[in-house]
PDB file of C-alpha atoms in Angstrom:
ATOM      1  CA  UNK A   1     -27.542  85.599 -89.361  1.00  0.00           C
ATOM      2  CA  UNK A   2     -24.289  86.067 -90.645  1.00  0.00           C
ATOM      3  CA  UNK A   3     -22.948  89.445 -91.506  1.00  0.00           C
ATOM      4  CA  UNK A   4     -24.159  91.320 -94.873  1.00  0.00           C
ATOM      5  CA  UNK A   5     -22.252  90.177 -97.907  1.00  0.00           C
ATOM      6  CA  UNK A   6     -24.411  91.485-100.542  1.00  0.00           C
ATOM      7  CA  UNK A   7     -27.047  94.542-100.183  1.00  0.00           C
ATOM      8  CA  UNK A   8     -28.736  97.340-101.696  1.00  0.00           C
ATOM      9  CA  UNK A   9     -30.406 100.841-100.432  1.00  0.00           C
ATOM     10  CA  UNK A  10     -33.432 102.110-101.911  1.00  0.00           C
ATOM     11  CA  UNK A  11     -32.306 100.621-105.512  1.00  0.00           C
ATOM     12  CA  UNK A  12     -34.452 102.097-108.178  1.00  0.00           C
ATOM     13  CA  UNK A  13     -34.088 102.186-112.276  1.00  0.00           C
ATOM     14  CA  UNK A  14     -36.485 103.154-114.926  1.00  0.00           C
ATOM     15  CA  UNK A  15     -36.151 102.509-118.670  1.00  0.00           C
ATOM     16  CA  UNK A  16     -38.327 105.490-119.999  1.00  0.00           C
ATOM     17  CA  UNK A  17     -41.428 105.488-117.871  1.00  0.00           C
ATOM     18  CA  UNK A  18     -41.264 102.033-116.682  1.00  0.00           C
ATOM     19  CA  UNK A  19     -39.966 101.363-113.646  1.00  0.00           C
ATOM     20  CA  UNK A  20     -38.148  98.379-113.452  1.00  0.00           C
ATOM     21  CA  UNK A  21     -36.924  98.221-109.838  1.00  0.00           C
ATOM     22  CA  UNK A  22     -38.601 100.435-107.392  1.00  0.00           C
ATOM     23  CA  UNK A  23     -37.036 101.219-103.936  1.00  0.00           C
ATOM     24  CA  UNK A  24     -35.616  97.768-103.390  1.00  0.00           C
ATOM     25  CA  UNK A  25     -33.843  97.000-100.443  1.00  0.00           C
ATOM     26  CA  UNK A  26     -31.844  93.787 -99.869  1.00  0.00           C
ATOM     27  CA  UNK A  27     -29.526  92.054 -97.141  1.00  0.00           C
ATOM     28  CA  UNK A  28     -27.815  89.049 -98.177  1.00  0.00           C
ATOM     29  CA  UNK A  29     -25.628  87.055 -95.588  1.00  0.00           C
ATOM     30  CA  UNK A  30     -22.430  85.498 -95.908  1.00  0.00           C
ATOM     31  CA  UNK A  31     -22.870  81.973 -97.211  1.00  0.00           C
ATOM     32  CA  UNK A  32     -26.580  82.488 -97.533  1.00  0.00           C
ATOM     33  CA  UNK A  33     -28.460  81.613-100.496  1.00  0.00           C
ATOM     34  CA  UNK A  34     -31.200  84.011-101.186  1.00  0.00           C
ATOM     35  CA  UNK A  35     -33.850  83.070-104.166  1.00  0.00           C
ATOM     36  CA  UNK A  36     -35.103  86.386-105.964  1.00  0.00           C
ATOM     37  CA  UNK A  37     -38.494  85.560-107.295  1.00  0.00           C
ATOM     38  CA  UNK A  38     -41.908  86.966-108.931  1.00  0.00           C
ATOM     39  CA  UNK A  39     -44.019  87.128-111.879  1.00  0.00           C
ATOM     40  CA  UNK A  40     -42.610  87.935-115.435  1.00  0.00           C
ATOM     41  CA  UNK A  41     -41.656  91.420-115.482  1.00  0.00           C
ATOM     42  CA  UNK A  42     -41.139  92.160-112.029  1.00  0.00           C
ATOM     43  CA  UNK A  43     -37.651  93.220-112.282  1.00  0.00           C
ATOM     44  CA  UNK A  44     -35.659  89.905-111.258  1.00  0.00           C
ATOM     45  CA  UNK A  45     -33.045  90.256-113.576  1.00  0.00           C
ATOM     46  CA  UNK A  46     -32.722  93.972-114.112  1.00  0.00           C
ATOM     47  CA  UNK A  47     -32.042  93.561-110.078  1.00  0.00           C
ATOM     48  CA  UNK A  48     -29.248  90.685-110.944  1.00  0.00           C
ATOM     49  CA  UNK A  49     -28.052  93.188-113.475  1.00  0.00           C
ATOM     50  CA  UNK A  50     -27.614  96.253-111.080  1.00  0.00           C
ATOM     51  CA  UNK A  51     -25.667  93.938-108.783  1.00  0.00           C
ATOM     52  CA  UNK A  52     -23.111  92.772-111.476  1.00  0.00           C
ATOM     53  CA  UNK A  53     -23.006  96.505-112.380  1.00  0.00           C
ATOM     54  CA  UNK A  54     -24.174  95.861-116.048  1.00  0.00           C
ATOM     55  CA  UNK A  55     -26.848  98.130-115.296  1.00  0.00           C
ATOM     56  CA  UNK A  56     -26.375 101.283-113.595  1.00  0.00           C
ATOM     57  CA  UNK A  57     -29.510 102.310-110.754  1.00  0.00           C
ATOM     58  CA  UNK A  58     -30.979 106.078-111.027  1.00  0.00           C
ATOM     59  CA  UNK A  59     -31.009 105.454-107.516  1.00  0.00           C
ATOM     60  CA  UNK A  60     -29.907 103.622-104.460  1.00  0.00           C
ATOM     61  CA  UNK A  61     -26.795 102.359-103.438  1.00  0.00           C
ATOM     62  CA  UNK A  62     -25.150  98.665-103.567  1.00  0.00           C
ATOM     63  CA  UNK A  63     -22.161  97.117-100.780  1.00  0.00           C
ATOM     64  CA  UNK A  64     -20.468  94.270-101.062  1.00  0.00           C
ATOM     65  CA  UNK A  65     -18.357  93.319 -98.562  1.00  0.00           C
ATOM     66  CA  UNK A  66     -18.684  96.603 -96.498  1.00  0.00           C
ATOM     67  CA  UNK A  67     -17.940  98.467 -99.628  1.00  0.00           C
ATOM     68  CA  UNK A  68     -19.694 100.765-101.939  1.00  0.00           C
ATOM     69  CA  UNK A  69     -19.617  99.269-105.074  1.00  0.00           C
ATOM     70  CA  UNK A  70     -22.932 101.419-106.767  1.00  0.00           C
ATOM     71  CA  UNK A  71     -20.388 102.858-109.396  1.00  0.00           C
ATOM     72  CA  UNK A  72     -17.721 100.018-109.938  1.00  0.00           C
ATOM     73  CA  UNK A  73     -17.834  98.397-113.604  1.00  0.00           C
ATOM     74  CA  UNK A  74     -18.702  94.414-114.005  1.00  0.00           C
ATOM     75  CA  UNK A  75     -14.589  93.762-114.079  1.00  0.00           C
ATOM     76  CA  UNK A  76     -13.658  95.283-110.838  1.00  0.00           C
ATOM     77  CA  UNK A  77     -16.733  93.464-109.096  1.00  0.00           C
ATOM     78  CA  UNK A  78     -15.159  90.547-110.840  1.00  0.00           C
ATOM     79  CA  UNK A  79     -12.038  90.763-109.396  1.00  0.00           C
ATOM     80  CA  UNK A  80     -13.312  92.038-105.690  1.00  0.00           C
ATOM     81  CA  UNK A  81     -15.061  88.299-106.189  1.00  0.00           C
ATOM     82  CA  UNK A  82     -18.655  88.390-107.762  1.00  0.00           C
ATOM     83  CA  UNK A  83     -19.632  85.942-110.530  1.00  0.00           C
ATOM     84  CA  UNK A  84     -22.783  85.568-112.599  1.00  0.00           C
ATOM     85  CA  UNK A  85     -24.339  83.509-114.956  1.00  0.00           C
ATOM     86  CA  UNK A  86     -26.622  84.208-117.847  1.00  0.00           C
ATOM     87  CA  UNK A  87     -30.071  83.344-118.958  1.00  0.00           C
ATOM     88  CA  UNK A  88     -28.470  83.278-122.482  1.00  0.00           C
ATOM     89  CA  UNK A  89     -25.676  81.106-122.858  1.00  0.00           C
ATOM     90  CA  UNK A  90     -22.081  82.797-122.632  1.00  0.00           C
ATOM     91  CA  UNK A  91     -20.072  79.875-123.654  1.00  0.00           C
ATOM     92  CA  UNK A  92     -17.253  79.484-125.902  1.00  0.00           C
ATOM     93  CA  UNK A  93     -19.313  76.986-128.488  1.00  0.00           C
ATOM     94  CA  UNK A  94     -16.214  75.870-130.711  1.00  0.00           C
ATOM     95  CA  UNK A  95     -14.018  75.169-127.414  1.00  0.00           C
ATOM     96  CA  UNK A  96     -14.561  72.091-125.332  1.00  0.00           C
ATOM     97  CA  UNK A  97     -15.623  72.120-122.106  1.00  0.00           C
ATOM     98  CA  UNK A  98     -12.174  71.666-120.410  1.00  0.00           C
ATOM     99  CA  UNK A  99     -11.196  74.975-122.580  1.00  0.00           C
ATOM    100  CA  UNK A 100     -13.901  76.977-121.590  1.00  0.00           C
ATOM    101  CA  UNK A 101     -13.099  76.461-117.869  1.00  0.00           C
ATOM    102  CA  UNK A 102      -9.460  76.558-118.019  1.00  0.00           C
ATOM    103  CA  UNK A 103     -10.027  80.048-119.894  1.00  0.00           C
ATOM    104  CA  UNK A 104     -12.278  81.268-116.803  1.00  0.00           C
ATOM    105  CA  UNK A 105      -9.348  80.065-114.739  1.00  0.00           C
ATOM    106  CA  UNK A 106      -6.766  81.808-116.604  1.00  0.00           C
ATOM    107  CA  UNK A 107      -8.628  84.952-116.175  1.00  0.00           C
ATOM    108  CA  UNK A 108      -8.644  85.180-112.517  1.00  0.00           C
ATOM    109  CA  UNK A 109      -5.174  85.384-112.733  1.00  0.00           C
ATOM    110  CA  UNK A 110      -3.115  88.879-113.200  1.00  0.00           C
ATOM    111  CA  UNK A 111      -1.974  88.425-116.523  1.00  0.00           C
ATOM    112  CA  UNK A 112      -5.431  87.467-117.473  1.00  0.00           C
ATOM    113  CA  UNK A 113      -5.923  86.307-121.045  1.00  0.00           C
ATOM    114  CA  UNK A 114      -2.242  87.779-122.042  1.00  0.00           C
ATOM    115  CA  UNK A 115      -1.406  84.227-122.345  1.00  0.00           C
ATOM    116  CA  UNK A 116      -3.855  82.241-124.636  1.00  0.00           C
ATOM    117  CA  UNK A 117      -1.557  80.097-126.563  1.00  0.00           C
ATOM    118  CA  UNK A 118      -0.231  77.870-123.584  1.00  0.00           C
ATOM    119  CA  UNK A 119      -3.764  77.512-121.884  1.00  0.00           C
ATOM    120  CA  UNK A 120      -4.076  74.021-123.844  1.00  0.00           C
ATOM    121  CA  UNK A 121      -0.962  72.733-122.066  1.00  0.00           C
ATOM    122  CA  UNK A 122      -0.864  74.219-118.544  1.00  0.00           C
ATOM    123  CA  UNK A 123      -1.130  72.005-116.122  1.00  0.00           C
ATOM    124  CA  UNK A 124      -1.895  75.172-113.561  1.00  0.00           C
ATOM    125  CA  UNK A 125      -4.914  75.544-115.437  1.00  0.00           C
ATOM    126  CA  UNK A 126      -5.836  72.203-116.782  1.00  0.00           C
ATOM    127  CA  UNK A 127      -6.067  70.341-113.401  1.00  0.00           C
ATOM    128  CA  UNK A 128      -8.484  72.856-111.755  1.00  0.00           C
ATOM    129  CA  UNK A 129     -10.394  73.137-114.901  1.00  0.00           C
ATOM    130  CA  UNK A 130     -10.908  69.065-114.809  1.00  0.00           C
ATOM    131  CA  UNK A 131     -11.702  69.504-111.086  1.00  0.00           C
ATOM    132  CA  UNK A 132     -14.216  71.846-111.595  1.00  0.00           C
ATOM    133  CA  UNK A 133     -16.028  70.117-114.450  1.00  0.00           C
ATOM    134  CA  UNK A 134     -16.226  66.918-112.042  1.00  0.00           C
ATOM    135  CA  UNK A 135     -17.809  68.881-109.369  1.00  0.00           C
ATOM    136  CA  UNK A 136     -20.767  70.176-111.770  1.00  0.00           C
ATOM    137  CA  UNK A 137     -20.877  66.654-113.176  1.00  0.00           C
ATOM    138  CA  UNK A 138     -19.101  66.830-116.693  1.00  0.00           C
ATOM    139  CA  UNK A 139     -16.171  65.225-116.026  1.00  0.00           C
ATOM    140  CA  UNK A 140     -16.843  62.791-118.452  1.00  0.00           C
ATOM    141  CA  UNK A 141     -17.735  65.712-120.929  1.00  0.00           C
ATOM    142  CA  UNK A 142     -14.345  67.592-120.459  1.00  0.00           C
ATOM    143  CA  UNK A 143     -12.803  66.934-124.276  1.00  0.00           C
ATOM    144  CA  UNK A 144     -16.298  67.745-125.990  1.00  0.00           C
ATOM    145  CA  UNK A 145     -17.038  71.418-127.810  1.00  0.00           C
ATOM    146  CA  UNK A 146     -19.632  73.081-125.662  1.00  0.00           C
ATOM    147  CA  UNK A 147     -21.960  73.172-128.808  1.00  0.00           C
ATOM    148  CA  UNK A 148     -22.644  69.307-128.720  1.00  0.00           C
ATOM    149  CA  UNK A 149     -23.379  69.613-124.651  1.00  0.00           C
ATOM    150  CA  UNK A 150     -27.024  69.394-123.958  1.00  0.00           C
ATOM    151  CA  UNK A 151     -28.972  72.500-122.687  1.00  0.00           C
ATOM    152  CA  UNK A 152     -28.897  71.473-119.273  1.00  0.00           C
ATOM    153  CA  UNK A 153     -24.927  70.467-119.301  1.00  0.00           C
ATOM    154  CA  UNK A 154     -24.768  74.154-120.682  1.00  0.00           C
ATOM    155  CA  UNK A 155     -26.126  75.138-117.399  1.00  0.00           C
ATOM    156  CA  UNK A 156     -23.478  72.842-115.572  1.00  0.00           C
ATOM    157  CA  UNK A 157     -20.852  73.867-117.523  1.00  0.00           C
ATOM    158  CA  UNK A 158     -21.554  77.789-117.030  1.00  0.00           C
ATOM    159  CA  UNK A 159     -21.565  77.047-113.425  1.00  0.00           C
ATOM    160  CA  UNK A 160     -17.877  75.210-113.508  1.00  0.00           C
ATOM    161  CA  UNK A 161     -17.083  78.680-115.475  1.00  0.00           C
ATOM    162  CA  UNK A 162     -18.435  80.887-112.465  1.00  0.00           C
ATOM    163  CA  UNK A 163     -16.534  78.599-109.812  1.00  0.00           C
ATOM    164  CA  UNK A 164     -13.031  79.304-111.405  1.00  0.00           C
ATOM    165  CA  UNK A 165     -13.326  82.613-110.634  1.00  0.00           C
ATOM    166  CA  UNK A 166     -13.065  81.807-106.917  1.00  0.00           C
ATOM    167  CA  UNK A 167     -16.487  84.047-106.403  1.00  0.00           C
ATOM    168  CA  UNK A 168     -17.416  84.955-102.744  1.00  0.00           C
ATOM    169  CA  UNK A 169     -20.674  86.048-103.926  1.00  0.00           C
ATOM    170  CA  UNK A 170     -22.681  84.064-106.913  1.00  0.00           C
ATOM    171  CA  UNK A 171     -25.613  85.130-109.105  1.00  0.00           C
ATOM    172  CA  UNK A 172     -27.627  82.847-111.129  1.00  0.00           C
ATOM    173  CA  UNK A 173     -29.855  84.028-113.373  1.00  0.00           C
ATOM    174  CA  UNK A 174     -32.752  81.438-113.861  1.00  0.00           C
ATOM    175  CA  UNK A 175     -29.958  78.188-114.476  1.00  0.00           C
ATOM    176  CA  UNK A 176     -32.892  75.598-114.450  1.00  0.00           C
ATOM    177  CA  UNK A 177     -34.689  77.568-117.398  1.00  0.00           C
ATOM    178  CA  UNK A 178     -35.730  75.095-120.087  1.00  0.00           C
ATOM    179  CA  UNK A 179     -33.763  71.952-118.681  1.00  0.00           C
ATOM    180  CA  UNK A 180     -35.891  68.857-118.532  1.00  0.00           C
ATOM    181  CA  UNK A 181     -36.805  66.998-115.406  1.00  0.00           C
ATOM    182  CA  UNK A 182     -33.854  64.875-114.558  1.00  0.00           C
ATOM    183  CA  UNK A 183     -31.126  67.570-115.598  1.00  0.00           C
ATOM    184  CA  UNK A 184     -32.938  69.762-113.142  1.00  0.00           C
ATOM    185  CA  UNK A 185     -32.847  67.604-110.693  1.00  0.00           C
ATOM    186  CA  UNK A 186     -28.835  67.292-111.186  1.00  0.00           C
ATOM    187  CA  UNK A 187     -28.538  70.789-110.977  1.00  0.00           C
ATOM    188  CA  UNK A 188     -30.596  71.193-107.842  1.00  0.00           C
ATOM    189  CA  UNK A 189     -28.132  68.885-106.483  1.00  0.00           C
ATOM    190  CA  UNK A 190     -25.266  70.790-107.589  1.00  0.00           C
ATOM    191  CA  UNK A 191     -26.445  73.995-105.957  1.00  0.00           C
ATOM    192  CA  UNK A 192     -27.450  72.144-102.742  1.00  0.00           C
ATOM    193  CA  UNK A 193     -23.291  71.285-102.620  1.00  0.00           C
ATOM    194  CA  UNK A 194     -22.367  74.429-103.331  1.00  0.00           C
ATOM    195  CA  UNK A 195     -24.976  76.168-100.581  1.00  0.00           C
ATOM    196  CA  UNK A 196     -23.133  77.070 -97.298  1.00  0.00           C
ATOM    197  CA  UNK A 197     -19.719  77.547 -98.854  1.00  0.00           C
ATOM    198  CA  UNK A 198     -20.090  81.179-100.864  1.00  0.00           C
ATOM    199  CA  UNK A 199     -22.997  83.446-100.943  1.00  0.00           C
ATOM    200  CA  UNK A 200     -25.570  82.839-103.883  1.00  0.00           C
ATOM    201  CA  UNK A 201     -28.326  85.281-105.164  1.00  0.00           C
ATOM    202  CA  UNK A 202     -30.744  82.860-107.258  1.00  0.00           C
ATOM    203  CA  UNK A 203     -33.155  84.020-109.575  1.00  0.00           C
ATOM    204  CA  UNK A 204     -35.567  81.157-110.492  1.00  0.00           C
ATOM    205  CA  UNK A 205     -38.973  80.396-111.687  1.00  0.00           C
ATOM    206  CA  UNK A 206     -39.038  76.698-110.175  1.00  0.00           C
ATOM    207  CA  UNK A 207     -40.877  76.998-106.969  1.00  0.00           C
ATOM    208  CA  UNK A 208     -40.085  73.574-105.870  1.00  0.00           C
ATOM    209  CA  UNK A 209     -36.352  74.445-106.586  1.00  0.00           C
ATOM    210  CA  UNK A 210     -36.082  77.471-104.707  1.00  0.00           C
ATOM    211  CA  UNK A 211     -38.505  75.893-101.631  1.00  0.00           C
ATOM    212  CA  UNK A 212     -35.606  72.736-101.812  1.00  0.00           C
ATOM    213  CA  UNK A 213     -32.541  75.377-101.814  1.00  0.00           C
ATOM    214  CA  UNK A 214     -33.137  78.569-100.659  1.00  0.00           C
ATOM    215  CA  UNK A 215     -32.308  79.776 -96.975  1.00  0.00           C
ATOM    216  CA  UNK A 216     -34.413  83.183 -97.697  1.00  0.00           C
ATOM    217  CA  UNK A 217     -36.883  84.492-100.461  1.00  0.00           C
ATOM    218  CA  UNK A 218     -37.410  87.972-101.563  1.00  0.00           C
ATOM    219  CA  UNK A 219     -40.402  88.494-103.788  1.00  0.00           C
ATOM    220  CA  UNK A 220     -40.550  90.823-106.435  1.00  0.00           C
ATOM    221  CA  UNK A 221     -43.849  92.652-107.802  1.00  0.00           C
ATOM    222  CA  UNK A 222     -43.585  95.543-110.260  1.00  0.00           C
ATOM    223  CA  UNK A 223     -40.075  96.151-109.404  1.00  0.00           C
ATOM    224  CA  UNK A 224     -40.791  96.263-105.707  1.00  0.00           C
ATOM    225  CA  UNK A 225     -39.814  93.578-103.318  1.00  0.00           C
ATOM    226  CA  UNK A 226     -43.044  92.645-101.613  1.00  0.00           C
ATOM    227  CA  UNK A 227     -41.865  90.230 -98.861  1.00  0.00           C
ATOM    228  CA  UNK A 228     -38.698  88.899 -97.784  1.00  0.00           C
ATOM    229  CA  UNK A 229     -38.272  85.517 -95.579  1.00  0.00           C
ATOM    230  CA  UNK A 230     -38.099  82.106 -95.619  1.00  0.00           C
ATOM    231  CA  UNK A 231     -40.339  79.881 -98.200  1.00  0.00           C
ATOM    232  CA  UNK A 232     -42.378  78.680 -95.820  1.00  0.00           C
ATOM    233  CA  UNK A 233     -42.866  82.637 -94.303  1.00  0.00           C
ATOM    234  CA  UNK A 234     -43.498  83.921 -98.228  1.00  0.00           C
ATOM    235  CA  UNK A 235     -46.027  81.031 -99.487  1.00  0.00           C
ATOM    236  CA  UNK A 236     -48.278  82.124 -96.452  1.00  0.00           C
ATOM    237  CA  UNK A 237     -48.146  85.891 -97.491  1.00  0.00           C
ATOM    238  CA  UNK A 238     -51.245  87.478 -99.264  1.00  0.00           C
ATOM    239  CA  UNK A 239     -49.729  89.536-101.083  1.00  0.00           C
ATOM    240  CA  UNK A 240     -47.183  87.057-102.777  1.00  0.00           C
ATOM    241  CA  UNK A 241     -49.680  84.606-103.120  1.00  0.00           C
ATOM    242  CA  UNK A 242     -51.690  87.229-105.018  1.00  0.00           C
ATOM    243  CA  UNK A 243     -49.131  88.778-106.942  1.00  0.00           C
ATOM    244  CA  UNK A 244     -47.049  85.171-107.832  1.00  0.00           C
ATOM    245  CA  UNK A 245     -48.484  82.200-106.824  1.00  0.00           C
ATOM    246  CA  UNK A 246     -51.555  83.028-108.163  1.00  0.00           C
ATOM    247  CA  UNK A 247     -53.933  82.563-105.260  1.00  0.00           C
ATOM    248  CA  UNK A 248     -56.941  84.621-103.981  1.00  0.00           C
ATOM    249  CA  UNK A 249     -57.548  85.727-100.666  1.00  0.00           C
TER     250      UNK A 249
END
């Protein structure tokens, strides 16, 4: 196993009396695809939000590439090399697919968004954007406003936007949610192509996709990590079957 790229130690978060993450310790190896699964309300999205810095833990620490990033804001984590997608689309609906990715390419530069006007004609932004769209299967859709794309194509575009930031760690929050069978297969193929090129933390309900993609899986239940291992290992775990897969003893 490679060195740990992203890890948590005793991570806990409560909202009032509700404990959403409860003493979660996680170690994601460099270039590993690590899936987080669990029933609704298990704390998966809150854990991802803590990893990206949108939610501050009450206790515990988060480390990235050997650095304590527990109190660093999201923009600093993004600059360090952590990118994420969201359950709800965050694209610019009236911009083309290429515009959306070009903006993300621009955002990784030191000047950020200060020079919006040249973005539509700057080859240094447009060419990487087109390359990334091709990488996620949207090369032929580059000139279309993102609002006319299908839900599955939105997911593909969100991955391209995240990749434009050249992340070392990619956090994906249910990229297959709400997509059809064919689009789901396409997204799995995209993630299979990315696997091994960067560290990926995948929150996903589609157990078939998790089985096809994950090097290791952590199962959350009631905010606690109840098992970590390969898909075969967690599938045979009695506590996992009870909590997530719905099996009896």
